[in-house]
Tab-separated table of C-alpha atoms and ligand atoms in Angstrom:
chain	number	residue	atom	x	y	z
A	1	MET	CA	11.218	-17.790	1.577
A	2	PRO	CA	10.734	-17.311	-2.183
A	3	PRO	CA	8.880	-14.181	-3.310
A	4	THR	CA	5.138	-14.448	-3.931
A	5	PRO	CA	4.117	-14.398	-7.616
A	6	LEU	CA	1.902	-11.608	-8.939
A	7	SER	CA	-0.905	-14.077	-9.672
A	8	ASP	CA	-1.305	-14.635	-5.897
A	9	ARG	CA	-1.905	-10.942	-5.113
A	10	PRO	CA	-5.542	-10.123	-4.236
A	11	LEU	CA	-5.305	-6.756	-6.047
A	12	LEU	CA	-5.377	-8.568	-9.388
A	13	GLU	CA	-9.002	-9.540	-8.821
A	14	VAL	CA	-9.862	-5.858	-8.391
A	15	ALA	CA	-7.740	-4.492	-11.238
A	16	PRO	CA	-7.069	-7.416	-13.610
A	17	ARG	CA	-5.174	-5.395	-16.212
A	18	LEU	CA	-2.292	-5.129	-13.778
A	19	ALA	CA	-1.377	-8.647	-14.862
A	20	ALA	CA	0.019	-7.146	-18.066
A	21	ARG	CA	2.296	-4.663	-16.253
A	22	PRO	CA	5.999	-5.296	-15.637
A	23	PHE	CA	6.368	-6.793	-12.185
A	24	LEU	CA	9.347	-8.029	-10.192
A	25	PRO	CA	8.342	-10.370	-7.346
A	26	ILE	CA	10.320	-9.491	-4.208
A	27	ALA	CA	7.891	-9.571	-1.262
A	28	GLU	CA	7.410	-12.721	0.821
A	29	LEU	CA	3.685	-12.735	1.569
A	30	PRO	CA	1.489	-12.629	3.480
A	31	THR	CA	3.420	-10.831	6.213
A	32	PRO	CA	2.461	-12.161	9.659
A	33	VAL	CA	-0.110	-10.567	11.969
A	34	LEU	CA	0.485	-10.986	15.697
A	35	PRO	CA	-0.713	-9.521	18.990
A	36	MET	CA	1.487	-6.458	19.542
A	37	PRO	CA	4.244	-7.493	21.958
A	38	ALA	CA	5.402	-5.307	24.857
A	39	LEU	CA	2.202	-3.266	25.050
A	40	GLU	CA	-0.289	-3.820	27.879
A	41	ALA	CA	-3.677	-3.701	26.194
A	42	ALA	CA	-5.272	-7.100	26.685
A	43	GLY	CA	-5.362	-8.611	23.235
A	44	ARG	CA	-6.850	-5.683	21.320
A	45	VAL	CA	-3.646	-4.328	19.803
A	46	TRP	CA	-2.151	-6.150	16.828
A	47	VAL	CA	0.799	-5.681	14.559
A	48	LYS	CA	1.228	-6.294	10.828
A	49	ARG	CA	4.828	-7.394	10.396
A	50	ASP	CA	5.889	-5.703	7.172
A	51	ASP	CA	9.310	-5.523	8.829
A	52	VAL	CA	9.839	-9.102	7.605
A	53	VAL	CA	8.362	-8.626	4.097
A	54	SER	CA	11.733	-9.601	2.604
A	55	SER	CA	14.523	-11.656	4.120
A	56	LEU	CA	17.072	-9.466	2.295
A	57	TYR	CA	15.869	-6.144	3.761
A	58	GLY	CA	12.254	-5.668	4.845
A	59	GLY	CA	10.127	-2.725	5.867
A	60	ASN	CA	8.004	-0.170	4.159
A	61	LYS	CA	9.370	0.248	0.647
A	62	VAL	CA	9.695	-3.369	-0.514
A	63	ARG	CA	6.136	-3.727	-1.806
A	64	ARG	CA	6.638	-0.630	-3.980
A	65	TRP	CA	9.908	-1.817	-5.499
A	66	GLU	CA	8.106	-4.716	-7.130
A	67	TRP	CA	6.359	-2.258	-9.458
A	68	LEU	CA	8.978	0.474	-9.668
A	69	LEU	CA	12.058	-1.678	-10.274
A	70	ALA	CA	10.084	-3.664	-12.842
A	71	GLU	CA	9.120	-0.450	-14.624
A	72	ALA	CA	12.734	0.795	-14.535
A	73	ARG	CA	13.954	-2.493	-15.980
A	74	ALA	CA	11.250	-2.515	-18.668
A	75	GLN	CA	12.430	0.971	-19.696
A	76	GLY	CA	15.996	-0.280	-19.946
A	77	ARG	CA	17.295	1.827	-17.075
A	78	SER	CA	20.317	0.616	-15.141
A	79	GLU	CA	20.694	3.474	-12.652
A	80	LEU	CA	18.284	4.390	-9.878
A	81	LEU	CA	18.324	7.772	-8.137
A	82	THR	CA	16.581	8.658	-4.930
A	83	ILE	CA	16.749	11.524	-2.443
A	84	GLY	CA	16.695	11.221	1.319
A	85	GLY	CA	18.332	11.861	4.651
A	86	PRO	CA	21.412	9.843	5.646
A	87	GLY	CA	19.082	7.707	7.792
A	88	SER	CA	16.647	7.133	4.930
A	89	THR	CA	15.178	3.636	5.089
A	90	GLN	CA	14.032	4.198	1.512
A	91	LEU	CA	17.643	4.567	0.359
A	92	THR	CA	18.843	1.521	2.306
A	93	SER	CA	15.967	-0.574	1.002
A	94	LEU	CA	16.585	0.607	-2.555
A	95	ALA	CA	20.312	-0.070	-2.177
A	96	ALA	CA	19.654	-3.654	-1.048
A	97	HIS	CA	16.961	-4.565	-3.569
A	98	GLY	CA	18.318	-2.469	-6.421
A	99	GLN	CA	21.708	-4.121	-6.121
A	100	ALA	CA	20.113	-7.575	-5.869
A	101	HIS	CA	18.448	-6.945	-9.236
A	102	GLY	CA	21.479	-5.533	-11.009
A	103	PHE	CA	20.858	-1.781	-10.684
A	104	GLU	CA	23.358	0.898	-9.702
A	105	VAL	CA	21.799	2.883	-6.856
A	106	HIS	CA	22.506	6.564	-6.179
A	107	GLY	CA	21.256	8.746	-3.353
A	108	VAL	CA	21.410	12.538	-3.043
A	109	ILE	CA	21.491	13.123	0.691
A	110	PHE	CA	20.038	16.044	2.639
A	111	GLU	CA	20.913	16.953	6.225
A	112	GLN	CA	19.322	15.085	9.104
A	113	PRO	CA	20.105	15.117	12.848
A	114	PRO	CA	22.784	12.499	13.715
A	115	SER	CA	21.833	9.321	15.581
A	116	ALA	CA	22.919	5.713	16.034
A	117	PHE	CA	20.336	4.725	13.412
A	118	VAL	CA	21.792	7.183	10.894
A	119	ASP	CA	25.201	5.548	11.424
A	120	GLU	CA	23.631	2.120	10.941
A	121	ALA	CA	21.860	3.190	7.741
A	122	LEU	CA	25.082	4.614	6.302
A	123	ARG	CA	26.838	1.293	7.032
A	124	GLU	CA	24.032	-0.547	5.265
A	125	ASP	CA	24.041	1.790	2.259
A	126	ALA	CA	27.784	1.129	1.868
A	127	HIS	CA	27.300	-2.621	2.369
A	128	TYR	CA	24.690	-2.686	-0.412
A	129	ARG	CA	27.010	-0.562	-2.584
A	130	ALA	CA	24.885	2.543	-3.018
A	131	THR	CA	26.710	5.691	-4.134
A	132	LEU	CA	25.896	8.616	-1.844
A	133	HIS	CA	26.128	12.259	-2.906
A	134	PHE	CA	26.040	14.442	0.200
A	135	SER	CA	24.186	17.715	-0.249
A	136	GLY	CA	22.711	20.235	2.240
A	137	GLY	CA	19.271	21.629	2.973
A	138	TYR	CA	16.189	20.641	0.942
A	139	ALA	CA	16.639	23.356	-1.738
A	140	ARG	CA	20.321	22.601	-2.336
A	141	THR	CA	19.483	18.887	-2.475
A	142	VAL	CA	16.943	19.409	-5.249
A	143	LEU	CA	19.558	21.390	-7.166
A	144	ASP	CA	22.165	18.643	-6.710
A	145	ALA	CA	19.649	16.015	-7.843
A	146	VAL	CA	18.940	18.064	-10.993
A	147	ARG	CA	22.698	18.298	-11.620
A	148	PHE	CA	23.060	14.543	-11.190
A	149	LEU	CA	20.282	13.978	-13.719
A	150	ALA	CA	21.933	16.288	-16.227
A	151	GLN	CA	24.937	13.946	-16.100
A	152	HIS	CA	22.886	10.726	-15.878
A	153	PRO	CA	19.839	11.425	-18.070
A	154	ARG	CA	18.796	7.759	-18.143
A	155	ALA	CA	18.637	7.385	-14.365
A	156	TYR	CA	15.232	6.283	-13.052
A	157	VAL	CA	14.121	8.721	-10.346
A	158	ILE	CA	12.303	7.639	-7.213
A	159	ALA	CA	10.990	10.637	-5.244
A	160	PRO	CA	11.283	10.753	-1.453
A	161	GLY	CA	8.577	8.464	-0.104
A	162	ALA	CA	7.878	6.893	-3.490
A	163	SER	CA	4.146	7.602	-3.298
A	164	GLY	CA	3.307	7.759	-6.983
A	165	PRO	CA	0.075	6.016	-8.022
A	166	LEU	CA	1.741	2.794	-9.213
A	167	ALA	CA	3.730	2.366	-5.996
A	168	THR	CA	0.709	3.249	-3.861
A	169	LEU	CA	-1.235	0.371	-5.428
A	170	SER	CA	1.074	-1.985	-3.546
A	171	TYR	CA	-0.457	-0.830	-0.268
A	172	VAL	CA	-3.967	-1.287	-1.615
A	173	ASP	CA	-2.918	-4.891	-2.178
A	174	ALA	CA	-1.419	-5.038	1.324
A	175	MET	CA	-4.776	-4.054	2.846
A	176	LEU	CA	-6.561	-6.721	0.801
A	177	GLU	CA	-3.970	-9.161	2.162
A	178	LEU	CA	-4.937	-8.071	5.694
A	179	GLY	CA	-8.587	-8.528	4.708
A	180	ALA	CA	-7.890	-12.168	3.862
A	181	GLN	CA	-6.156	-12.621	7.228
A	182	VAL	CA	-9.212	-11.199	9.004
A	183	LYS	CA	-11.446	-13.496	6.977
A	184	ALA	CA	-9.268	-16.433	8.028
A	185	ARG	CA	-9.795	-15.327	11.661
A	186	LEU	CA	-6.131	-14.689	12.353
A	187	LEU	CA	-7.184	-11.386	13.938
A	188	PRO	CA	-10.383	-9.353	14.372
A	189	ARG	CA	-11.184	-6.579	11.898
A	190	PRO	CA	-9.343	-3.480	13.169
A	191	ASP	CA	-11.275	-0.321	14.006
A	192	ARG	CA	-8.088	1.673	13.541
A	193	VAL	CA	-4.811	1.142	11.718
A	194	VAL	CA	-1.896	3.234	12.985
A	195	VAL	CA	0.962	3.873	10.560
A	196	PRO	CA	3.778	6.436	10.265
A	197	CYS	CA	3.093	8.825	7.392
A	198	GLY	CA	5.584	10.710	5.238
A	199	SER	CA	4.625	11.077	1.589
A	200	GLY	CA	1.362	9.286	2.343
A	201	GLY	CA	1.322	6.380	-0.110
A	202	THR	CA	1.163	3.829	2.667
A	203	ALA	CA	-1.744	5.445	4.531
A	204	VAL	CA	-3.620	6.213	1.297
A	205	GLY	CA	-3.118	2.726	-0.143
A	206	LEU	CA	-4.342	1.165	3.094
A	207	ALA	CA	-7.363	3.481	3.151
A	208	LEU	CA	-8.285	2.651	-0.456
A	209	GLY	CA	-7.868	-1.031	0.386
A	210	ALA	CA	-10.170	-0.649	3.404
A	211	ALA	CA	-12.770	0.981	1.123
A	212	LEU	CA	-12.503	-1.953	-1.302
A	213	LEU	CA	-13.001	-4.375	1.599
A	214	GLY	CA	-16.141	-2.471	2.626
A	215	TRP	CA	-14.550	-1.638	5.990
A	216	ARG	CA	-16.411	1.641	6.397
A	217	GLU	CA	-15.738	1.881	10.121
A	218	THR	CA	-11.992	1.411	9.892
A	219	THR	CA	-9.920	4.589	10.299
A	220	ILE	CA	-6.359	4.837	9.047
A	221	GLU	CA	-4.493	6.944	11.599
A	222	ALA	CA	-1.606	8.512	9.687
A	223	VAL	CA	1.100	9.680	12.089
A	224	ARG	CA	2.918	12.541	10.394
A	225	ILE	CA	6.715	12.208	10.430
A	226	THR	CA	7.644	15.012	8.031
A	227	ASP	CA	6.867	18.699	7.449
A	228	LEU	CA	3.217	19.714	7.191
A	229	TYR	CA	3.633	21.209	3.712
A	230	LEU	CA	4.753	17.791	2.430
A	231	SER	CA	2.230	15.697	4.329
A	232	ASN	CA	-1.299	16.988	4.867
A	233	PRO	CA	-4.885	16.211	3.817
A	234	LEU	CA	-4.373	17.964	0.453
A	235	THR	CA	-1.211	16.042	-0.482
A	236	LEU	CA	-2.764	12.774	0.668
A	237	GLY	CA	-5.939	13.592	-1.271
A	238	ALA	CA	-3.872	14.085	-4.415
A	239	VAL	CA	-2.175	10.706	-3.900
A	240	ALA	CA	-5.588	9.078	-3.373
A	241	ARG	CA	-7.089	10.599	-6.539
A	242	ALA	CA	-4.109	9.586	-8.675
A	243	CYS	CA	-4.119	6.060	-7.315
A	244	GLY	CA	-7.901	5.751	-7.676
A	245	ALA	CA	-7.658	6.867	-11.316
A	246	LEU	CA	-4.923	4.309	-11.996
A	247	LEU	CA	-7.046	1.571	-10.412
A	248	ARG	CA	-9.811	2.392	-12.908
A	249	ARG	CA	-7.415	2.350	-15.852
A	250	GLU	CA	-6.245	-1.061	-14.670
A	251	GLY	CA	-9.764	-2.469	-14.687
A	252	TYR	CA	-11.472	-1.540	-11.403
A	253	ARG	CA	-15.213	-1.279	-12.066
A	254	GLY	CA	-16.709	-0.655	-8.603
A	255	PRO	CA	-18.070	2.481	-6.921
A	256	ARG	CA	-16.006	5.570	-6.139
A	257	LEU	CA	-13.722	4.842	-3.195
A	258	THR	CA	-13.799	7.139	-0.174
A	259	THR	CA	-10.857	7.086	2.183
A	260	ARG	CA	-11.100	7.402	5.939
A	261	ILE	CA	-7.829	8.874	7.142
A	262	ALA	CA	-7.197	10.722	10.406
A	263	MET	CA	-3.903	12.589	10.394
A	264	ASN	CA	-2.104	12.682	13.729
A	265	HIS	CA	0.156	15.741	13.972
A	266	ARG	CA	1.109	15.402	17.638
A	267	PHE	CA	4.433	13.585	17.352
A	268	ILE	CA	6.405	15.304	14.590
A	269	GLY	CA	8.220	17.622	17.027
A	270	PRO	CA	10.725	19.990	15.346
A	271	GLY	CA	10.645	18.039	12.067
A	272	TYR	CA	11.741	15.010	10.010
A	273	GLY	CA	14.284	12.940	11.884
A	274	ALA	CA	14.215	15.106	15.001
A	275	GLY	CA	14.342	13.085	18.195
A	276	THR	CA	11.734	13.958	20.824
A	277	PRO	CA	11.216	12.346	24.241
A	278	ALA	CA	8.088	10.611	22.910
A	279	ALA	CA	9.927	9.317	19.825
A	280	GLU	CA	12.721	7.985	22.071
A	281	ARG	CA	10.079	6.110	24.081
A	282	GLY	CA	8.628	4.782	20.834
A	283	ALA	CA	12.076	3.640	19.718
A	284	ALA	CA	12.536	1.831	23.035
A	285	LEU	CA	9.133	0.156	22.569
A	286	PHE	CA	10.252	-1.005	19.115
A	287	GLU	CA	13.303	-2.676	20.637
A	288	ARG	CA	11.284	-4.366	23.410
A	289	ALA	CA	8.704	-5.580	20.895
A	290	PHE	CA	10.906	-6.699	18.001
A	291	GLY	CA	14.380	-7.190	19.486
A	292	LEU	CA	16.321	-4.763	17.296
A	293	PRO	CA	17.136	-1.085	17.860
A	294	GLY	CA	14.359	1.324	16.911
A	295	GLU	CA	14.784	4.838	15.560
A	296	VAL	CA	13.115	8.207	16.071
A	297	THR	CA	12.280	9.219	12.494
A	298	TYR	CA	9.528	6.756	11.509
A	299	SER	CA	8.728	3.969	13.946
A	300	GLY	CA	9.611	5.927	17.097
A	301	LYS	CA	6.927	8.486	16.296
A	302	GLY	CA	4.535	5.838	14.973
A	303	LEU	CA	4.808	3.771	18.141
A	304	ALA	CA	4.612	6.809	20.425
A	305	ALA	CA	1.350	7.599	18.656
A	306	LEU	CA	0.204	3.991	19.032
A	307	GLU	CA	0.588	4.221	22.816
A	308	GLN	CA	-1.458	7.402	22.883
A	309	VAL	CA	-4.116	6.056	20.496
A	310	VAL	CA	-4.549	2.866	22.544
A	311	LEU	CA	-5.316	4.992	25.621
A	312	ALA	CA	-7.557	7.396	23.712
A	313	HIS	CA	-9.698	4.587	22.223
A	314	PRO	CA	-10.100	2.032	25.017
A	315	ARG	CA	-12.726	-0.045	23.228
A	316	GLU	CA	-11.186	-0.271	19.779
A	317	THR	CA	-9.265	-3.062	18.103
A	318	ILE	CA	-6.100	-1.373	16.879
A	319	LEU	CA	-3.507	-2.556	14.384
A	320	TYR	CA	-0.035	-1.070	14.140
A	321	TRP	CA	1.425	-1.358	10.637
A	322	ASN	CA	5.113	-1.965	11.294
A	323	THR	CA	7.204	-0.249	8.633
A	324	LEU	CA	10.782	-0.472	9.953
A	325	SER	CA	12.778	-3.476	8.773
A	326	THR	CA	14.021	-6.105	11.201
A	327	THR	CA	15.826	-8.046	8.461
A	328	GLY	CA	19.065	-7.238	6.671
A	329	ARG	CA	20.118	-4.753	9.310
A	330	LEU	CA	23.760	-4.336	10.233
A	331	VAL	CA	23.391	-3.539	13.904
A	332	SER	CA	26.749	-2.884	15.538
B	401	PLP	C1	8.632	5.432	3.743
B	401	PLP	C2	8.441	5.015	5.141
B	401	PLP	C3	7.309	5.394	5.868
B	401	PLP	C4	6.248	6.362	5.346
B	401	PLP	O1	5.625	5.955	4.214
B	401	PLP	P1	4.883	6.987	3.240
B	401	PLP	O2	4.174	6.100	2.324
B	401	PLP	O3	5.934	7.830	2.589
B	401	PLP	O4	3.962	7.824	4.039
B	401	PLP	C5	7.180	4.924	7.160
B	401	PLP	N1	8.117	4.144	7.718
B	401	PLP	C6	9.222	3.765	7.070
B	401	PLP	C7	10.226	2.921	7.752
B	401	PLP	C8	9.419	4.181	5.748
B	401	PLP	O5	10.524	3.803	5.089
């Protein structure tokens, strides 16, 4: 499928000045909404298939690359640098889409527990020709990234999670896209949207989008998948304020937007990337539902939370926002 042009994105009606920003169409939209497979809950659990948002490599980061890669290109940058674990879906996604658009992609890599998915991601990073610089713990990794930048001062840096205000706007647009699907009666309006949450841009963008839609009763349930000091109501609040301010600069004229986010801290276990029995069950649910191996870092915890949330809220319509790609994966 060809990518969807910027003029077809509902966000432009809200913030029309965005039309003048550099933009690189990559996403194939709208992503489908379907009843959630492999979960017994009689038609009230749905899934938003951002796993197929690009036929090259889908999943959570694609919508953000459209703004960030365009900005990098407009600034004349040819190198992209990001930081992540060896199983980082952000790095794999950046490797695939960065290479497709002529960038050289570098990753400084911190330690993460080994798993089959980590092996898969490393195969994919190599396939998409990313250069990996293996580091150590978080502090050493920051130091190595600073060293890299001293040698490559023109590299365009994408922080772990990529939840700056410009990138977060892409998930405001994604929620408006869901709003149009609800309006077209493809699914009922969800009472709750469950999504894995790291740096928070996804959950915050969706919550701002829900506010724009006037969905006051819809809660975004953000399932924390990284350390509390990186992902908490204060960090998410900062992302929301920055993104809200950018929306205004880009032409939004409506009332102040209030977000409705419930953070779920029950599934993180020992930390980012750590497998837990619940995350393993979530990974198995991913495979039953979507036919490809799951993983324990993002979707395993997100789907474990979904199972719990479905039981805890027996009368709600619940949507799971699927963030792990099912395209472009090199499954052995
Ligand atoms: C980045 C990512 C997330 C979390 O998104 P944030 O916006 O950083 O909270 C969830 N799932 C996958 C697969 C991701 O790559």
